[in-house]
C-alpha cells in the first residue's frame, strides 16, 4: 500500500537561513512602532497610492486623503532612502530583478486595485492590522496569502520564469 | 492638534521620515524588496519570509498593546492611542483575493516596491506604475 499523494517537503525550509529575515522583520516593525509611538498613526504603505493621486485628480475618492498626503510622501521617501542605505552600505551597488516587466506591471495593477478594495496591504493589514489583533486584517492577510500562493504556484507550473 | 492639523509639531515630519527609513531598511535587509524572494516563499522554496511578517507584526503588536496602557495621547499629534480598526465586509475578501493574484504574479506589494526602488531596482517602476494605475482605476 502506498499513499496516493506523496507530499515531499523541500529539503531545506530555510535555504538562506533565518537571521536575515528575522532581523529585517524586526526593523520593519520598529519603523512602524517609531511612528506609532510619536503620532498614534498605524502607517500602511498602500494608502500612499491613493493619497498621491489626490495631487493630480480631483476625484473625491482621492481627495479624502488630502490631509495625510504630505506625510505619506515623506514616509514613502523614507522607505526608498532606508533601502538605499542598505544598498550602498551592504549590497554593494544596485540590484535589479529578473522578473519580467509584464508580470510586474499586470501584478502591480491587481495589487493597486486589490489593496484599495480590500482596505489594506501587507503593511497595513499584515503588520499594523495583525499587530493590533484586528479580525478584519487577519482575514485579509489569510485571504491574500492563500490566493497569492495558489497564483504563484500556477504561474510557476505554467513554466513562467522568472 | 492632530496628524492632519495645520499646526503640526516640528518633529512630526522628521519622525515620519525616520520611521520610513527604518521600515525601508528592514525591507531591504530582509530581501523582501526582491520579488524573487517573495516568489520563492509563495512557491514554498524558502519559508524565511514568514519571519519578516511575523517578526514585524510581533514588534508592532507589543507596542500597540502596551502603549495605550502607559499613556493616553501621542506626543507629536495629541491623538489618542486607541485602536482604529477597519470594518469587516465582503470587500476585505474580494480585495484580498485581487491583491493575492497581483502579489502572486509579481512578488511585489506596495511597501516592498518602494524599498525595491531604493535598492536600485529600476525595473520595479513597472510594478509601481501598475499599482498607481490600479488604484486610479479603482477610484474612478
PDB file of N, CA, C and O in Angstrom, chain A residues 10 13 16 20-21 25 27 36-40 45 48 61 70 78 83-84 86 91 95-98 103 108-109 114 119 122 127-128 131-133 136 144 148 153, chain B residues 8 20-22 29 31 34 36 42 44 46-48 56 60-61 64 74 76-77 81 83-84 86-89 95-96 100 105 109 114-115 118-119 121 123 130-131 138:
ATOM      1  N   UNK A  10      10.285  20.420   0.914  1.00  0.00           N
ATOM      2  CA  UNK A  10      11.592  20.805   0.380  1.00  0.00           C
ATOM      3  C   UNK A  10      12.704  20.337   1.309  1.00  0.00           C
ATOM      4  O   UNK A  10      12.500  20.239   2.524  1.00  0.00           O
ATOM      5  N   UNK A  13      13.925  24.036   4.455  1.00  0.00           N
ATOM      6  CA  UNK A  13      12.870  25.056   4.536  1.00  0.00           C
ATOM      7  C   UNK A  13      13.445  26.466   4.484  1.00  0.00           C
ATOM      8  O   UNK A  13      12.782  27.406   4.073  1.00  0.00           O
ATOM      9  N   UNK A  16      18.273  30.127   2.903  1.00  0.00           N
ATOM     10  CA  UNK A  16      19.063  31.336   3.145  1.00  0.00           C
ATOM     11  C   UNK A  16      19.153  31.665   4.630  1.00  0.00           C
ATOM     12  O   UNK A  16      19.433  32.811   5.006  1.00  0.00           O
ATOM     13  N   UNK A  20      18.608  36.826   8.539  1.00  0.00           N
ATOM     14  CA  UNK A  20      18.358  37.962   7.661  1.00  0.00           C
ATOM     15  C   UNK A  20      16.876  38.349   7.693  1.00  0.00           C
ATOM     16  O   UNK A  20      16.518  39.519   7.791  1.00  0.00           O
ATOM     17  N   UNK A  21      16.028  37.330   7.632  1.00  0.00           N
ATOM     18  CA  UNK A  21      14.588  37.581   7.599  1.00  0.00           C
ATOM     19  C   UNK A  21      14.081  38.110   8.940  1.00  0.00           C
ATOM     20  O   UNK A  21      13.293  39.047   8.993  1.00  0.00           O
ATOM     21  N   UNK A  25      12.588  41.782   9.599  1.00  0.00           N
ATOM     22  CA  UNK A  25      11.217  41.908  10.093  1.00  0.00           C
ATOM     23  C   UNK A  25      11.141  42.752  11.356  1.00  0.00           C
ATOM     24  O   UNK A  25      10.247  43.588  11.504  1.00  0.00           O
ATOM     25  N   UNK A  27      13.119  45.141  12.172  1.00  0.00           N
ATOM     26  CA  UNK A  27      13.316  46.536  11.786  1.00  0.00           C
ATOM     27  C   UNK A  27      12.058  47.119  11.133  1.00  0.00           C
ATOM     28  O   UNK A  27      11.688  48.267  11.415  1.00  0.00           O
ATOM     29  N   UNK A  36       4.237  55.123  15.311  1.00  0.00           N
ATOM     30  CA  UNK A  36       3.068  54.970  16.185  1.00  0.00           C
ATOM     31  C   UNK A  36       3.290  55.617  17.557  1.00  0.00           C
ATOM     32  O   UNK A  36       2.415  56.327  18.068  1.00  0.00           O
ATOM     33  N   UNK A  37       4.456  55.412  18.124  1.00  0.00           N
ATOM     34  CA  UNK A  37       4.726  55.966  19.462  1.00  0.00           C
ATOM     35  C   UNK A  37       4.641  57.493  19.452  1.00  0.00           C
ATOM     36  O   UNK A  37       4.088  58.103  20.370  1.00  0.00           O
ATOM     37  N   UNK A  38       5.184  58.110  18.411  1.00  0.00           N
ATOM     38  CA  UNK A  38       5.198  59.563  18.362  1.00  0.00           C
ATOM     39  C   UNK A  38       3.876  60.173  17.935  1.00  0.00           C
ATOM     40  O   UNK A  38       3.524  61.260  18.380  1.00  0.00           O
ATOM     41  N   UNK A  39       3.156  59.470  17.059  1.00  0.00           N
ATOM     42  CA  UNK A  39       1.998  60.106  16.422  1.00  0.00           C
ATOM     43  C   UNK A  39       0.663  59.401  16.643  1.00  0.00           C
ATOM     44  O   UNK A  39      -0.388  59.979  16.374  1.00  0.00           O
ATOM     45  N   UNK A  40       0.700  58.142  17.077  1.00  0.00           N
ATOM     46  CA  UNK A  40      -0.533  57.372  17.192  1.00  0.00           C
ATOM     47  C   UNK A  40      -1.012  56.818  15.857  1.00  0.00           C
ATOM     48  O   UNK A  40      -2.068  56.201  15.789  1.00  0.00           O
ATOM     49  N   UNK A  45       1.463  51.186   3.810  1.00  0.00           N
ATOM     50  CA  UNK A  45       2.200  51.720   2.657  1.00  0.00           C
ATOM     51  C   UNK A  45       1.312  51.964   1.441  1.00  0.00           C
ATOM     52  O   UNK A  45       1.691  52.704   0.542  1.00  0.00           O
ATOM     53  N   UNK A  48      -0.618  55.500   0.279  1.00  0.00           N
ATOM     54  CA  UNK A  48       0.220  56.435  -0.488  1.00  0.00           C
ATOM     55  C   UNK A  48      -0.232  56.510  -1.946  1.00  0.00           C
ATOM     56  O   UNK A  48      -0.196  57.571  -2.572  1.00  0.00           O
ATOM     57  N   UNK A  61     -12.704  60.413  -4.155  1.00  0.00           N
ATOM     58  CA  UNK A  61     -12.100  59.169  -3.665  1.00  0.00           C
ATOM     59  C   UNK A  61     -10.653  59.402  -3.235  1.00  0.00           C
ATOM     60  O   UNK A  61     -10.173  58.805  -2.279  1.00  0.00           O
ATOM     61  N   UNK A  70       0.812  64.645   2.426  1.00  0.00           N
ATOM     62  CA  UNK A  70       2.201  65.106   2.511  1.00  0.00           C
ATOM     63  C   UNK A  70       3.046  64.185   3.398  1.00  0.00           C
ATOM     64  O   UNK A  70       4.151  63.805   3.023  1.00  0.00           O
ATOM     65  N   UNK A  78      11.103  57.998   2.856  1.00  0.00           N
ATOM     66  CA  UNK A  78      11.907  57.353   3.897  1.00  0.00           C
ATOM     67  C   UNK A  78      12.163  55.890   3.577  1.00  0.00           C
ATOM     68  O   UNK A  78      13.286  55.390   3.729  1.00  0.00           O
ATOM     69  N   UNK A  83      16.066  51.872   2.194  1.00  0.00           N
ATOM     70  CA  UNK A  83      16.511  50.754   1.362  1.00  0.00           C
ATOM     71  C   UNK A  83      17.789  51.120   0.610  1.00  0.00           C
ATOM     72  O   UNK A  83      18.675  50.283   0.424  1.00  0.00           O
ATOM     73  N   UNK A  84      17.894  52.399   0.221  1.00  0.00           N
ATOM     74  CA  UNK A  84      19.096  52.851  -0.499  1.00  0.00           C
ATOM     75  C   UNK A  84      20.323  52.785   0.414  1.00  0.00           C
ATOM     76  O   UNK A  84      21.425  52.445  -0.037  1.00  0.00           O
ATOM     77  N   UNK A  86      20.795  50.613   2.748  1.00  0.00           N
ATOM     78  CA  UNK A  86      21.184  49.202   2.737  1.00  0.00           C
ATOM     79  C   UNK A  86      21.967  48.868   1.473  1.00  0.00           C
ATOM     80  O   UNK A  86      23.015  48.206   1.525  1.00  0.00           O
ATOM     81  N   UNK A  91      24.783  46.059   0.203  1.00  0.00           N
ATOM     82  CA  UNK A  91      24.507  45.319  -1.020  1.00  0.00           C
ATOM     83  C   UNK A  91      25.629  45.479  -2.041  1.00  0.00           C
ATOM     84  O   UNK A  91      25.808  44.629  -2.906  1.00  0.00           O
ATOM     85  N   UNK A  95      20.789  46.548  -7.352  1.00  0.00           N
ATOM     86  CA  UNK A  95      20.339  45.187  -7.661  1.00  0.00           C
ATOM     87  C   UNK A  95      19.087  45.298  -8.509  1.00  0.00           C
ATOM     88  O   UNK A  95      18.213  46.115  -8.225  1.00  0.00           O
ATOM     89  N   UNK A  96      18.997  44.497  -9.564  1.00  0.00           N
ATOM     90  CA  UNK A  96      17.819  44.572 -10.431  1.00  0.00           C
ATOM     91  C   UNK A  96      17.161  43.211 -10.542  1.00  0.00           C
ATOM     92  O   UNK A  96      17.851  42.185 -10.600  1.00  0.00           O
ATOM     93  N   UNK A  97      15.834  43.228 -10.590  1.00  0.00           N
ATOM     94  CA  UNK A  97      15.083  41.981 -10.665  1.00  0.00           C
ATOM     95  C   UNK A  97      15.122  41.383 -12.066  1.00  0.00           C
ATOM     96  O   UNK A  97      15.265  42.109 -13.058  1.00  0.00           O
ATOM     97  N   UNK A  98      14.991  40.059 -12.126  1.00  0.00           N
ATOM     98  CA  UNK A  98      14.870  39.372 -13.411  1.00  0.00           C
ATOM     99  C   UNK A  98      13.412  39.059 -13.738  1.00  0.00           C
ATOM    100  O   UNK A  98      13.117  38.541 -14.814  1.00  0.00           O
ATOM    101  N   UNK A 103       4.926  40.851 -15.853  1.00  0.00           N
ATOM    102  CA  UNK A 103       4.437  40.323 -14.573  1.00  0.00           C
ATOM    103  C   UNK A 103       4.358  41.432 -13.538  1.00  0.00           C
ATOM    104  O   UNK A 103       3.411  41.498 -12.753  1.00  0.00           O
ATOM    105  N   UNK A 108       1.150  44.555 -10.574  1.00  0.00           N
ATOM    106  CA  UNK A 108       1.003  45.849  -9.914  1.00  0.00           C
ATOM    107  C   UNK A 108      -0.411  46.393 -10.020  1.00  0.00           C
ATOM    108  O   UNK A 108      -0.955  46.927  -9.057  1.00  0.00           O
ATOM    109  N   UNK A 109      -1.022  46.248 -11.185  1.00  0.00           N
ATOM    110  CA  UNK A 109      -2.403  46.721 -11.371  1.00  0.00           C
ATOM    111  C   UNK A 109      -3.337  45.972 -10.409  1.00  0.00           C
ATOM    112  O   UNK A 109      -4.162  46.586  -9.721  1.00  0.00           O
ATOM    113  N   UNK A 114      -6.619  45.707  -5.659  1.00  0.00           N
ATOM    114  CA  UNK A 114      -6.957  44.852  -4.526  1.00  0.00           C
ATOM    115  C   UNK A 114      -6.729  45.505  -3.179  1.00  0.00           C
ATOM    116  O   UNK A 114      -7.545  45.390  -2.258  1.00  0.00           O
ATOM    117  N   UNK A 119      -8.962  47.325   1.612  1.00  0.00           N
ATOM    118  CA  UNK A 119      -8.671  48.199   2.759  1.00  0.00           C
ATOM    119  C   UNK A 119      -7.293  48.029   3.374  1.00  0.00           C
ATOM    120  O   UNK A 119      -7.081  48.402   4.529  1.00  0.00           O
ATOM    121  N   UNK A 122       0.148  44.438   2.727  1.00  0.00           N
ATOM    122  CA  UNK A 122       0.994  43.631   3.611  1.00  0.00           C
ATOM    123  C   UNK A 122       1.478  44.418   4.840  1.00  0.00           C
ATOM    124  O   UNK A 122       1.777  43.819   5.861  1.00  0.00           O
ATOM    125  N   UNK A 127       1.182  43.989   8.975  1.00  0.00           N
ATOM    126  CA  UNK A 127       1.998  44.378  10.130  1.00  0.00           C
ATOM    127  C   UNK A 127       1.146  45.091  11.180  1.00  0.00           C
ATOM    128  O   UNK A 127       1.014  44.640  12.317  1.00  0.00           O
ATOM    129  N   UNK A 128       0.535  46.215  10.796  1.00  0.00           N
ATOM    130  CA  UNK A 128      -0.211  47.013  11.780  1.00  0.00           C
ATOM    131  C   UNK A 128      -1.523  46.344  12.177  1.00  0.00           C
ATOM    132  O   UNK A 128      -1.875  46.299  13.348  1.00  0.00           O
ATOM    133  N   UNK A 131      -0.826  43.156  14.061  1.00  0.00           N
ATOM    134  CA  UNK A 131      -0.248  43.596  15.330  1.00  0.00           C
ATOM    135  C   UNK A 131      -1.285  44.111  16.310  1.00  0.00           C
ATOM    136  O   UNK A 131      -1.121  43.988  17.522  1.00  0.00           O
ATOM    137  N   UNK A 132      -2.372  44.688  15.789  1.00  0.00           N
ATOM    138  CA  UNK A 132      -3.417  45.151  16.708  1.00  0.00           C
ATOM    139  C   UNK A 132      -4.538  44.127  16.841  1.00  0.00           C
ATOM    140  O   UNK A 132      -5.624  44.434  17.305  1.00  0.00           O
ATOM    141  N   UNK A 133      -4.248  42.889  16.422  1.00  0.00           N
ATOM    142  CA  UNK A 133      -5.178  41.770  16.577  1.00  0.00           C
ATOM    143  C   UNK A 133      -6.537  42.070  15.956  1.00  0.00           C
ATOM    144  O   UNK A 133      -7.579  41.700  16.490  1.00  0.00           O
ATOM    145  N   UNK A 136     -10.492  41.780  11.036  1.00  0.00           N
ATOM    146  CA  UNK A 136     -10.588  42.151   9.629  1.00  0.00           C
ATOM    147  C   UNK A 136      -9.242  41.951   8.937  1.00  0.00           C
ATOM    148  O   UNK A 136      -9.157  41.370   7.854  1.00  0.00           O
ATOM    149  N   UNK A 144      -5.254  37.057   1.164  1.00  0.00           N
ATOM    150  CA  UNK A 144      -4.294  37.361   0.092  1.00  0.00           C
ATOM    151  C   UNK A 144      -3.109  36.411   0.092  1.00  0.00           C
ATOM    152  O   UNK A 144      -2.553  36.105  -0.967  1.00  0.00           O
ATOM    153  N   UNK A 148      -2.333  34.307  -3.163  1.00  0.00           N
ATOM    154  CA  UNK A 148      -1.001  34.548  -3.733  1.00  0.00           C
ATOM    155  C   UNK A 148      -0.236  33.246  -3.895  1.00  0.00           C
ATOM    156  O   UNK A 148       0.463  33.039  -4.898  1.00  0.00           O
ATOM    157  N   UNK A 153       2.083  29.442  -7.554  1.00  0.00           N
ATOM    158  CA  UNK A 153       2.312  28.048  -7.911  1.00  0.00           C
ATOM    159  C   UNK A 153       1.784  27.757  -9.323  1.00  0.00           C
ATOM    160  O   UNK A 153       2.421  27.037 -10.095  1.00  0.00           O
TER     161      UNK A 153
ATOM    162  N   UNK B   8       1.422  71.490  12.963  1.00  0.00           N
ATOM    163  CA  UNK B   8       1.937  70.214  13.437  1.00  0.00           C
ATOM    164  C   UNK B   8       3.148  70.450  14.317  1.00  0.00           C
ATOM    165  O   UNK B   8       3.821  71.466  14.224  1.00  0.00           O
ATOM    166  N   UNK B  20      10.086  55.766   8.345  1.00  0.00           N
ATOM    167  CA  UNK B  20      10.151  55.231   6.988  1.00  0.00           C
ATOM    168  C   UNK B  20      11.527  54.671   6.661  1.00  0.00           C
ATOM    169  O   UNK B  20      11.649  53.624   6.031  1.00  0.00           O
ATOM    170  N   UNK B  21      12.568  55.367   7.116  1.00  0.00           N
ATOM    171  CA  UNK B  21      13.946  54.905   6.876  1.00  0.00           C
ATOM    172  C   UNK B  21      14.172  53.519   7.482  1.00  0.00           C
ATOM    173  O   UNK B  21      14.715  52.619   6.828  1.00  0.00           O
ATOM    174  N   UNK B  22      13.757  53.352   8.738  1.00  0.00           N
ATOM    175  CA  UNK B  22      13.949  52.058   9.418  1.00  0.00           C
ATOM    176  C   UNK B  22      13.121  50.979   8.723  1.00  0.00           C
ATOM    177  O   UNK B  22      13.580  49.856   8.480  1.00  0.00           O
ATOM    178  N   UNK B  29      16.930  44.857   4.008  1.00  0.00           N
ATOM    179  CA  UNK B  29      17.797  43.915   4.727  1.00  0.00           C
ATOM    180  C   UNK B  29      17.234  42.493   4.667  1.00  0.00           C
ATOM    181  O   UNK B  29      17.983  41.517   4.523  1.00  0.00           O
ATOM    182  N   UNK B  31      15.546  41.289   2.356  1.00  0.00           N
ATOM    183  CA  UNK B  31      15.454  40.923   0.934  1.00  0.00           C
ATOM    184  C   UNK B  31      14.014  40.791   0.447  1.00  0.00           C
ATOM    185  O   UNK B  31      13.764  40.277  -0.630  1.00  0.00           O
ATOM    186  N   UNK B  34      13.084  42.201  -2.882  1.00  0.00           N
ATOM    187  CA  UNK B  34      13.393  41.474  -4.122  1.00  0.00           C
ATOM    188  C   UNK B  34      12.224  40.559  -4.463  1.00  0.00           C
ATOM    189  O   UNK B  34      11.933  39.615  -3.720  1.00  0.00           O
ATOM    190  N   UNK B  36      11.925  38.137  -6.384  1.00  0.00           N
ATOM    191  CA  UNK B  36      12.314  36.725  -6.446  1.00  0.00           C
ATOM    192  C   UNK B  36      12.177  36.037  -5.083  1.00  0.00           C
ATOM    193  O   UNK B  36      11.790  34.876  -4.996  1.00  0.00           O
ATOM    194  N   UNK B  42       6.323  32.089  -1.836  1.00  0.00           N
ATOM    195  CA  UNK B  42       4.976  31.673  -2.245  1.00  0.00           C
ATOM    196  C   UNK B  42       5.003  30.306  -2.936  1.00  0.00           C
ATOM    197  O   UNK B  42       4.013  29.580  -2.929  1.00  0.00           O
ATOM    198  N   UNK B  44       6.957  27.953  -1.926  1.00  0.00           N
ATOM    199  CA  UNK B  44       7.425  27.041  -0.863  1.00  0.00           C
ATOM    200  C   UNK B  44       8.894  26.639  -1.012  1.00  0.00           C
ATOM    201  O   UNK B  44       9.301  25.573  -0.580  1.00  0.00           O
ATOM    202  N   UNK B  46      11.373  28.738   0.051  1.00  0.00           N
ATOM    203  CA  UNK B  46      12.102  29.398   1.142  1.00  0.00           C
ATOM    204  C   UNK B  46      11.075  30.046   2.076  1.00  0.00           C
ATOM    205  O   UNK B  46      10.413  31.017   1.696  1.00  0.00           O
ATOM    206  N   UNK B  47      10.938  29.478   3.261  1.00  0.00           N
ATOM    207  CA  UNK B  47       9.920  29.962   4.185  1.00  0.00           C
ATOM    208  C   UNK B  47      10.386  31.135   5.053  1.00  0.00           C
ATOM    209  O   UNK B  47       9.696  31.538   5.975  1.00  0.00           O
ATOM    210  N   UNK B  48      11.590  31.650   4.753  1.00  0.00           N
ATOM    211  CA  UNK B  48      12.149  32.708   5.591  1.00  0.00           C
ATOM    212  C   UNK B  48      11.258  33.933   5.726  1.00  0.00           C
ATOM    213  O   UNK B  48      11.255  34.604   6.752  1.00  0.00           O
ATOM    214  N   UNK B  56       7.728  41.446  12.271  1.00  0.00           N
ATOM    215  CA  UNK B  56       7.230  42.818  12.258  1.00  0.00           C
ATOM    216  C   UNK B  56       5.914  42.924  13.027  1.00  0.00           C
ATOM    217  O   UNK B  56       5.711  43.866  13.809  1.00  0.00           O
ATOM    218  N   UNK B  60       5.183  45.228  16.404  1.00  0.00           N
ATOM    219  CA  UNK B  60       4.132  46.238  16.438  1.00  0.00           C
ATOM    220  C   UNK B  60       3.036  45.822  17.418  1.00  0.00           C
ATOM    221  O   UNK B  60       2.472  46.671  18.112  1.00  0.00           O
ATOM    222  N   UNK B  61       2.767  44.529  17.506  1.00  0.00           N
ATOM    223  CA  UNK B  61       1.745  44.049  18.430  1.00  0.00           C
ATOM    224  C   UNK B  61       2.064  44.392  19.874  1.00  0.00           C
ATOM    225  O   UNK B  61       1.189  44.833  20.636  1.00  0.00           O
ATOM    226  N   UNK B  64       1.585  48.166  20.238  1.00  0.00           N
ATOM    227  CA  UNK B  64       0.170  48.539  20.185  1.00  0.00           C
ATOM    228  C   UNK B  64      -0.554  48.112  21.456  1.00  0.00           C
ATOM    229  O   UNK B  64      -1.564  48.694  21.829  1.00  0.00           O
ATOM    230  N   UNK B  74      -0.586  60.573  21.910  1.00  0.00           N
ATOM    231  CA  UNK B  74       0.725  60.615  21.276  1.00  0.00           C
ATOM    232  C   UNK B  74       1.307  62.027  21.384  1.00  0.00           C
ATOM    233  O   UNK B  74       0.596  63.008  21.170  1.00  0.00           O
ATOM    234  N   UNK B  76       3.350  63.886  19.575  1.00  0.00           N
ATOM    235  CA  UNK B  76       3.506  64.785  18.427  1.00  0.00           C
ATOM    236  C   UNK B  76       2.192  65.174  17.763  1.00  0.00           C
ATOM    237  O   UNK B  76       2.156  66.090  16.936  1.00  0.00           O
ATOM    238  N   UNK B  77       1.113  64.492  18.080  1.00  0.00           N
ATOM    239  CA  UNK B  77      -0.164  64.797  17.430  1.00  0.00           C
ATOM    240  C   UNK B  77      -1.285  65.072  18.416  1.00  0.00           C
ATOM    241  O   UNK B  77      -2.288  65.686  18.057  1.00  0.00           O
ATOM    242  N   UNK B  81      -4.185  56.887  21.575  1.00  0.00           N
ATOM    243  CA  UNK B  81      -3.554  55.643  21.116  1.00  0.00           C
ATOM    244  C   UNK B  81      -4.565  54.512  20.891  1.00  0.00           C
ATOM    245  O   UNK B  81      -4.177  53.375  20.800  1.00  0.00           O
ATOM    246  N   UNK B  83      -7.328  51.819  19.400  1.00  0.00           N
ATOM    247  CA  UNK B  83      -7.299  51.010  18.188  1.00  0.00           C
ATOM    248  C   UNK B  83      -8.272  51.603  17.168  1.00  0.00           C
ATOM    249  O   UNK B  83      -9.408  51.918  17.508  1.00  0.00           O
ATOM    250  N   UNK B  84      -7.802  51.785  15.951  1.00  0.00           N
ATOM    251  CA  UNK B  84      -8.692  52.236  14.883  1.00  0.00           C
ATOM    252  C   UNK B  84      -8.852  51.071  13.908  1.00  0.00           C
ATOM    253  O   UNK B  84      -8.056  50.900  12.987  1.00  0.00           O
ATOM    254  N   UNK B  86     -10.391  48.533  11.092  1.00  0.00           N
ATOM    255  CA  UNK B  86     -11.136  48.612   9.850  1.00  0.00           C
ATOM    256  C   UNK B  86     -12.321  47.666   9.938  1.00  0.00           C
ATOM    257  O   UNK B  86     -12.204  46.558  10.461  1.00  0.00           O
ATOM    258  N   UNK B  87     -13.476  48.112   9.391  1.00  0.00           N
ATOM    259  CA  UNK B  87     -14.670  47.286   9.463  1.00  0.00           C
ATOM    260  C   UNK B  87     -14.545  46.110   8.502  1.00  0.00           C
ATOM    261  O   UNK B  87     -13.911  46.209   7.450  1.00  0.00           O
ATOM    262  N   UNK B  88     -15.162  45.003   8.885  1.00  0.00           N
ATOM    263  CA  UNK B  88     -15.132  43.836   8.009  1.00  0.00           C
ATOM    264  C   UNK B  88     -16.359  43.813   7.115  1.00  0.00           C
ATOM    265  O   UNK B  88     -17.473  44.030   7.585  1.00  0.00           O
ATOM    266  N   UNK B  89     -16.149  43.596   5.841  1.00  0.00           N
ATOM    267  CA  UNK B  89     -17.253  43.326   4.926  1.00  0.00           C
ATOM    268  C   UNK B  89     -16.710  42.484   3.775  1.00  0.00           C
ATOM    269  O   UNK B  89     -15.535  42.105   3.777  1.00  0.00           O
ATOM    270  N   UNK B  95     -11.177  42.213  -2.216  1.00  0.00           N
ATOM    271  CA  UNK B  95      -9.943  42.966  -2.401  1.00  0.00           C
ATOM    272  C   UNK B  95      -8.725  42.129  -2.055  1.00  0.00           C
ATOM    273  O   UNK B  95      -7.706  42.177  -2.742  1.00  0.00           O
ATOM    274  N   UNK B  96      -8.825  41.351  -0.984  1.00  0.00           N
ATOM    275  CA  UNK B  96      -7.719  40.481  -0.584  1.00  0.00           C
ATOM    276  C   UNK B  96      -7.383  39.479  -1.680  1.00  0.00           C
ATOM    277  O   UNK B  96      -6.213  39.221  -1.963  1.00  0.00           O
ATOM    278  N   UNK B 100      -4.060  39.260  -3.781  1.00  0.00           N
ATOM    279  CA  UNK B 100      -3.321  37.994  -3.805  1.00  0.00           C
ATOM    280  C   UNK B 100      -2.899  37.589  -5.202  1.00  0.00           C
ATOM    281  O   UNK B 100      -1.781  37.104  -5.405  1.00  0.00           O
ATOM    282  N   UNK B 105       1.503  36.968  -8.752  1.00  0.00           N
ATOM    283  CA  UNK B 105       2.005  37.108 -10.122  1.00  0.00           C
ATOM    284  C   UNK B 105       3.333  37.856 -10.150  1.00  0.00           C
ATOM    285  O   UNK B 105       4.258  37.490 -10.881  1.00  0.00           O
ATOM    286  N   UNK B 109       4.515  43.969  -3.351  1.00  0.00           N
ATOM    287  CA  UNK B 109       3.458  44.667  -2.621  1.00  0.00           C
ATOM    288  C   UNK B 109       3.919  46.118  -2.431  1.00  0.00           C
ATOM    289  O   UNK B 109       5.093  46.421  -2.661  1.00  0.00           O
ATOM    290  N   UNK B 114       8.402  50.184  -3.007  1.00  0.00           N
ATOM    291  CA  UNK B 114       9.137  51.434  -2.781  1.00  0.00           C
ATOM    292  C   UNK B 114      10.571  51.111  -2.347  1.00  0.00           C
ATOM    293  O   UNK B 114      11.531  51.735  -2.815  1.00  0.00           O
ATOM    294  N   UNK B 115      10.700  50.148  -1.455  1.00  0.00           N
ATOM    295  CA  UNK B 115      12.036  49.762  -0.987  1.00  0.00           C
ATOM    296  C   UNK B 115      12.868  49.203  -2.142  1.00  0.00           C
ATOM    297  O   UNK B 115      14.082  49.404  -2.204  1.00  0.00           O
ATOM    298  N   UNK B 118      14.609  51.703  -3.903  1.00  0.00           N
ATOM    299  CA  UNK B 118      15.746  52.156  -3.116  1.00  0.00           C
ATOM    300  C   UNK B 118      16.985  51.278  -3.273  1.00  0.00           C
ATOM    301  O   UNK B 118      18.112  51.766  -3.168  1.00  0.00           O
ATOM    302  N   UNK B 119      16.792  49.980  -3.524  1.00  0.00           N
ATOM    303  CA  UNK B 119      17.966  49.112  -3.698  1.00  0.00           C
ATOM    304  C   UNK B 119      18.467  49.145  -5.148  1.00  0.00           C
ATOM    305  O   UNK B 119      19.309  48.342  -5.540  1.00  0.00           O
ATOM    306  N   UNK B 121      16.578  48.913  -7.976  1.00  0.00           N
ATOM    307  CA  UNK B 121      15.832  48.078  -8.914  1.00  0.00           C
ATOM    308  C   UNK B 121      14.882  48.932  -9.758  1.00  0.00           C
ATOM    309  O   UNK B 121      13.675  48.978  -9.501  1.00  0.00           O
ATOM    310  N   UNK B 123      13.723  48.453 -12.595  1.00  0.00           N
ATOM    311  CA  UNK B 123      12.700  47.656 -13.288  1.00  0.00           C
ATOM    312  C   UNK B 123      11.385  47.637 -12.513  1.00  0.00           C
ATOM    313  O   UNK B 123      10.319  47.440 -13.082  1.00  0.00           O
ATOM    314  N   UNK B 130       2.036  50.192 -12.349  1.00  0.00           N
ATOM    315  CA  UNK B 130       0.844  49.351 -12.347  1.00  0.00           C
ATOM    316  C   UNK B 130      -0.008  49.577 -11.108  1.00  0.00           C
ATOM    317  O   UNK B 130      -1.232  49.656 -11.194  1.00  0.00           O
ATOM    318  N   UNK B 131       0.641  49.732  -9.946  1.00  0.00           N
ATOM    319  CA  UNK B 131      -0.115  49.950  -8.704  1.00  0.00           C
ATOM    320  C   UNK B 131      -0.871  51.275  -8.741  1.00  0.00           C
ATOM    321  O   UNK B 131      -2.026  51.353  -8.325  1.00  0.00           O
ATOM    322  N   UNK B 138      -9.492  51.876  -9.692  1.00  0.00           N
ATOM    323  CA  UNK B 138     -10.432  51.512  -8.640  1.00  0.00           C
ATOM    324  C   UNK B 138     -11.193  52.733  -8.136  1.00  0.00           C
ATOM    325  O   UNK B 138     -12.323  52.625  -7.672  1.00  0.00           O
TER     326      UNK B 138
END
